[in-house]
């Protein structure tokens, strides 16, 4: 592939939103020793992508400009580095790209072998691309923080999922129901039936008084909250938590961190904890297999061609997608 050009979408500085994305023709990257070169079939946009462009990790990330955004990809291996033994050209895969490198909004990208997993024929490229950041975040929140055993073998837990119709939320509801859990979920009125169809036991419209107060219709106290939105103060969560209840903050802000520190300092039984994703290949492989087995589904809000990537970007910034936004080269 050396010397050949590909179509890619990049931005050259912080800020600018969808208008800051530029279509370019650049050389196809070459895989290093521990990487595979993937011909992309689908990429999935996450809120983290536009927040990175807005400067949420400034000045650490992006490491340099211009930057090709998006980290969740699916496609076909076309070349492998000398150190790669478990993949070959022609393999269908799902991968989560490095936060320092990005590269998903393009026709080709390079991915680390240890963050790449096989994609069976039963899983479409779009279904696979939806998984990495969103489903891994939901999986980590439930298994490592909330202590839910997804084989259903653990004690019953009461779980609240906020923003349950979004990317992380719609996976969190499904994964929680694989465990022995009672799930209460919040979303907008138009998505209540959709969230029920994912398996939620109770669904609250977040704009109603009970929804804003996070009150369970059956009076449940939550052992854990998978919290995927912003603007809800600790004082709203606290009375709804069980004795040792925990809020798992997926989008922690300075207020979250102050409350986290204070609760630790005072040895409070009720805690709020920030989640920073630790992406593991074996967990991504597990999630792909759940999709293959029909136990987990990627709900696709919309699909856009790479030539209209800025429309997909604007849709993500709007914040009302039901499920995942997919870009296809």
Coordinates of C-alpha atoms in Angstrom, one line a residue:
X1 CA 0.0 0.0 0.0
X2 CA 3.1 2.2 0.2
X3 CA 2.7 5.5 -1.7
X4 CA -1.0 5.1 -2.3
X5 CA -3.4 7.8 -1.1
X6 CA -6.7 7.5 0.9
X7 CA -9.6 9.8 1.7
X8 CA -9.6 11.0 5.4
X9 CA -11.3 13.6 7.5
X10 CA -9.2 15.6 10.0
X11 CA -9.1 18.8 12.0
X12 CA -6.2 21.1 12.3
X13 CA -6.8 22.8 15.7
X14 CA -9.0 22.8 18.8
X15 CA -12.6 23.9 18.4
X16 CA -14.7 24.4 15.2
X17 CA -17.2 21.6 15.6
X18 CA -18.4 20.0 12.4
X19 CA -17.2 23.0 10.4
X20 CA -13.7 22.3 11.7
X21 CA -13.5 18.9 9.9
X22 CA -11.6 18.9 6.6
X23 CA -11.6 16.3 3.8
X24 CA -8.1 15.4 2.6
X25 CA -6.2 13.0 0.5
X26 CA -3.2 11.6 2.4
X27 CA -0.9 8.5 2.3
X28 CA -2.2 5.2 3.6
X29 CA -0.4 4.6 6.9
X30 CA 2.0 1.6 7.3
X31 CA 1.6 -0.7 10.3
X32 CA 4.5 -0.9 12.7
X33 CA 5.6 -4.2 14.2
X34 CA 2.7 -4.7 16.6
X35 CA 0.0 -3.2 14.4
X36 CA -2.4 -4.3 11.7
X37 CA -3.5 -2.1 8.7
X38 CA -7.3 -2.2 8.4
X39 CA -9.4 -1.3 5.4
X40 CA -12.3 0.4 7.2
X41 CA -15.9 -0.8 6.7
X42 CA -17.5 1.2 9.6
X43 CA -16.5 3.6 12.3
X44 CA -18.5 4.8 15.3
X45 CA -18.6 8.4 16.7
X46 CA -18.7 8.9 20.5
X47 CA -19.2 12.1 22.5
X48 CA -15.5 11.8 23.5
X49 CA -14.6 12.5 19.9
X50 CA -16.1 15.9 19.7
X51 CA -15.1 16.7 23.3
X52 CA -11.5 16.0 22.3
X53 CA -11.8 18.4 19.4
X54 CA -13.3 21.0 21.8
X55 CA -10.2 20.7 24.0
X56 CA -11.3 18.5 27.0
X57 CA -7.8 16.9 27.1
X58 CA -5.9 20.0 26.1
X59 CA -2.9 20.2 25.8
X60 CA -2.2 16.4 26.2
X61 CA -4.6 15.2 23.4
X62 CA -4.6 15.3 20.5
X63 CA -0.8 14.9 20.7
X64 CA -0.4 16.7 17.4
X65 CA -2.3 18.4 14.6
X66 CA -3.7 17.6 12.0
X67 CA -5.6 14.9 13.8
X68 CA -7.9 12.2 12.2
X69 CA -10.6 11.6 14.9
X70 CA -12.6 8.5 16.0
X71 CA -11.3 5.4 17.7
X72 CA -14.0 2.7 17.2
X73 CA -13.6 0.9 14.0
X74 CA -14.4 -2.3 12.1
X75 CA -13.1 -3.6 8.8
X76 CA -10.8 -6.0 7.1
X77 CA -7.1 -6.6 7.7
X78 CA -5.0 -5.9 4.6
X79 CA -1.5 -6.0 6.1
X80 CA 0.1 -7.0 9.4
X81 CA 3.3 -5.9 11.2
X82 CA 6.1 -8.4 11.7
X83 CA 5.2 -9.1 15.3
X84 CA 1.5 -9.9 14.6
X85 CA 0.9 -13.7 14.8
X86 CA -2.9 -13.9 15.4
X87 CA -4.2 -12.0 12.4
X88 CA -3.6 -12.2 8.6
X89 CA -4.8 -10.3 5.5
X90 CA -8.5 -11.0 4.9
X91 CA -9.5 -11.3 8.6
X92 CA -12.6 -9.3 9.6
X93 CA -12.0 -7.4 12.9
X94 CA -13.2 -4.9 15.4
X95 CA -10.7 -2.5 17.0
X96 CA -10.3 0.4 19.4
X97 CA -7.6 2.7 18.2
X98 CA -5.1 4.5 20.4
X99 CA -6.2 7.8 22.0
X100 CA -2.8 9.3 20.9
X101 CA -3.3 8.2 17.3
X102 CA -7.0 8.2 16.3
X103 CA -7.5 7.5 12.7
X104 CA -11.1 6.2 12.4
X105 CA -12.5 8.8 9.9
X106 CA -10.6 7.4 6.9
X107 CA -10.5 4.6 4.4
X108 CA -7.6 2.9 6.1
X109 CA -6.2 3.0 9.7
X110 CA -3.5 1.2 11.8
X111 CA -4.5 -0.5 15.0
X112 CA -2.6 -2.2 17.8
X113 CA -2.9 -6.0 17.6
X114 CA -3.8 -6.3 21.4
X115 CA -6.8 -3.9 20.9
X116 CA -8.1 -5.8 17.9
X117 CA -10.4 -8.8 18.0
X118 CA -11.9 -11.1 15.4
X119 CA -15.4 -10.2 14.0
X120 CA -17.5 -13.3 13.1
X121 CA -19.8 -13.3 10.1
X122 CA -22.8 -13.0 12.3
X123 CA -21.7 -9.5 13.4
X124 CA -22.0 -6.7 10.8
X125 CA -19.3 -4.1 10.5
X126 CA -21.6 -1.4 11.9
X127 CA -22.6 -3.6 14.9
X128 CA -19.0 -4.2 15.6
X129 CA -17.9 -0.6 15.3
X130 CA -20.5 0.5 17.8
X131 CA -18.9 -1.6 20.6
X132 CA -15.5 -0.5 21.7
X133 CA -15.7 2.7 23.8
X134 CA -19.5 2.6 24.6
X135 CA -19.9 -1.1 25.4
X136 CA -16.5 -1.4 27.1
X137 CA -17.5 1.5 29.3
X138 CA -20.8 -0.1 30.2
X139 CA -19.1 -3.4 30.8
X140 CA -16.5 -1.9 33.1
X141 CA -19.0 0.1 35.1
X142 CA -21.2 -2.9 35.7
X143 CA -18.6 -5.6 36.3
X144 CA -15.6 -3.8 38.0
X145 CA -17.5 -1.0 39.8
X146 CA -21.0 -2.3 40.5
X147 CA -20.0 -5.9 40.9
X148 CA -22.6 -7.3 38.6
X149 CA -21.9 -10.9 37.4
X150 CA -23.1 -11.0 33.8
X151 CA -23.7 -14.8 34.0
X152 CA -26.5 -14.0 36.5
X153 CA -24.8 -15.8 39.4
X154 CA -24.4 -12.9 41.8
X155 CA -26.8 -11.5 44.4
X156 CA -29.6 -9.3 42.9
X157 CA -28.6 -5.7 42.6
X158 CA -30.7 -2.6 41.9
X159 CA -29.2 -0.6 39.0
X160 CA -30.1 2.9 37.7
X161 CA -29.0 3.8 34.2
X162 CA -29.2 7.5 33.2
X163 CA -29.3 8.5 29.5
X164 CA -30.3 5.0 28.8
X165 CA -31.1 5.5 25.1
X166 CA -27.6 6.7 24.3
X167 CA -24.5 4.9 23.2
X168 CA -23.3 3.7 26.6
X169 CA -26.8 3.6 28.2
X170 CA -28.4 1.2 25.7
X171 CA -25.5 -1.3 26.2
X172 CA -25.6 -0.8 30.0
X173 CA -29.3 -1.7 30.2
X174 CA -28.8 -4.9 28.1
X175 CA -25.6 -6.0 29.9
X176 CA -27.2 -5.3 33.4
X177 CA -30.1 -7.5 32.5
X178 CA -27.7 -10.4 31.7
X179 CA -26.8 -10.2 35.4
X180 CA -29.2 -10.7 38.3
X181 CA -30.4 -7.0 38.3
X182 CA -33.5 -4.8 38.6
X183 CA -32.9 -2.0 36.1
X184 CA -34.5 1.5 36.4
X185 CA -33.6 3.7 33.4
X186 CA -34.0 7.4 32.5
X187 CA -34.5 8.8 29.0
X188 CA -36.6 11.3 27.0
X189 CA -40.3 10.6 26.6
X190 CA -39.9 9.5 22.9
X191 CA -37.5 6.7 23.8
X192 CA -39.3 5.2 26.8
X193 CA -40.7 2.2 24.8
X194 CA -37.3 1.7 23.1
X195 CA -35.6 1.5 26.5
X196 CA -38.3 -0.9 27.8
X197 CA -37.6 -3.1 24.7
X198 CA -33.9 -3.3 25.8
X199 CA -35.1 -5.0 29.1
X200 CA -35.4 -2.1 31.6
X201 CA -37.8 -3.0 34.4
X202 CA -38.8 0.7 35.0
X203 CA -38.3 3.7 32.7
X204 CA -38.5 7.3 33.8
X205 CA -39.0 10.4 31.6
X206 CA -36.2 12.6 32.9
X207 CA -38.3 15.7 32.3
X208 CA -41.0 14.7 34.8
X209 CA -40.8 15.5 38.5
X210 CA -40.2 11.8 39.4
X211 CA -37.7 11.5 36.5
X212 CA -35.8 14.6 37.6
X213 CA -35.7 13.3 41.2
X214 CA -34.6 9.8 39.9
X215 CA -37.3 8.2 42.0
X216 CA -38.0 4.6 41.3
X217 CA -41.7 4.0 40.6
X218 CA -41.5 0.9 42.8
X219 CA -39.5 2.6 45.6
X220 CA -36.2 0.8 44.8
X221 CA -33.0 2.1 46.3
X222 CA -30.1 1.8 43.9
X223 CA -27.0 -0.2 44.6
X224 CA -25.3 1.4 41.7
X225 CA -26.0 4.2 39.1
X226 CA -24.4 4.1 35.7
X227 CA -24.4 7.8 35.2
X228 CA -24.0 8.9 31.6
X229 CA -25.3 12.4 31.6
X230 CA -24.4 15.7 33.3
X231 CA -26.1 18.3 35.5
X232 CA -27.5 16.1 38.2
X233 CA -26.2 17.1 41.7
X234 CA -25.1 14.7 44.4
X235 CA -28.1 15.8 46.5
X236 CA -30.4 14.2 43.9
X237 CA -28.6 10.9 43.9
X238 CA -28.0 10.6 47.7
X239 CA -31.5 9.8 48.9
X240 CA -32.1 7.3 46.1
X241 CA -29.0 5.2 47.0
X242 CA -28.9 2.0 49.1
X243 CA -26.8 2.0 52.2
X244 CA -23.6 1.3 50.3
X245 CA -24.8 2.7 47.0
X246 CA -22.4 4.1 44.3
X247 CA -22.7 6.5 41.5
X248 CA -20.4 5.6 38.6
X249 CA -19.7 8.9 36.8
X250 CA -18.9 8.3 33.1
X251 CA -18.4 12.0 32.3
X252 CA -16.8 13.3 35.5
X253 CA -16.4 17.1 35.9
X254 CA -14.6 19.2 38.7
X255 CA -17.7 19.0 40.9
X256 CA -17.7 15.2 40.6
X257 CA -14.1 15.0 41.6
X258 CA -14.6 17.3 44.6
X259 CA -17.5 15.1 45.8
X260 CA -15.5 11.9 45.1
X261 CA -12.7 13.3 47.3
X262 CA -15.0 14.4 50.1
X263 CA -16.8 11.1 50.2
X264 CA -13.5 9.3 50.4
X265 CA -12.2 11.7 53.1
X266 CA -15.2 11.3 55.3
X267 CA -15.4 7.5 54.8
X268 CA -19.0 7.8 53.5
X269 CA -20.7 4.5 52.7
X270 CA -22.3 6.2 49.7
X271 CA -19.8 7.1 47.0
X272 CA -19.4 8.7 43.7
X273 CA -16.5 7.4 41.6
X274 CA -15.2 8.6 38.2
X275 CA -14.7 5.9 35.5
X276 CA -11.7 6.2 33.2
X277 CA -11.9 3.5 30.6
X278 CA -9.3 0.7 30.7
X279 CA -9.8 -0.9 27.3
X280 CA -8.9 -4.6 27.3
X281 CA -8.9 -6.8 24.2
X282 CA -10.4 -9.8 26.0
X283 CA -13.4 -7.7 27.1
X284 CA -14.0 -6.4 23.6
X285 CA -13.8 -10.0 22.3
X286 CA -16.3 -11.0 25.0
X287 CA -18.7 -8.3 23.9
X288 CA -18.4 -9.2 20.2
X289 CA -19.3 -12.8 21.1
X290 CA -22.4 -11.6 23.0
X291 CA -23.5 -9.8 19.8
X292 CA -22.8 -13.0 17.8
X293 CA -24.9 -15.0 20.3
X294 CA -27.8 -12.5 20.1
X295 CA -27.4 -11.6 23.8
X296 CA -26.4 -8.0 23.1
X297 CA -27.3 -5.7 20.2
X298 CA -25.9 -2.5 18.8
X299 CA -28.8 -0.2 18.0
X300 CA -27.9 2.1 15.1
X301 CA -29.3 5.6 15.2
X302 CA -28.0 6.6 11.8
X303 CA -25.4 5.9 9.1
X304 CA -23.4 8.4 7.1
X305 CA -20.9 8.0 4.3
X306 CA -17.4 9.3 5.0
X307 CA -18.0 12.1 2.5
X308 CA -20.7 13.4 4.9
X309 CA -18.7 12.8 8.1
X310 CA -19.4 16.4 9.2
X311 CA -23.2 15.7 9.3
X312 CA -22.5 12.6 11.6
X313 CA -20.3 14.9 13.8
X314 CA -23.1 17.5 14.1
X315 CA -25.6 14.8 14.9
X316 CA -23.3 13.5 17.7
X317 CA -22.8 17.1 19.1
X318 CA -26.6 17.5 19.1
X319 CA -26.7 14.8 21.8
X320 CA -30.0 13.1 21.0
X321 CA -28.9 10.0 19.1
X322 CA -30.8 6.8 20.0
X323 CA -28.0 4.3 20.0
X324 CA -24.9 4.6 17.8
X325 CA -23.9 7.0 14.9
X326 CA -22.0 5.1 12.2
X327 CA -19.7 6.4 9.4
X328 CA -19.0 4.2 6.4
X329 CA -16.2 4.8 3.9

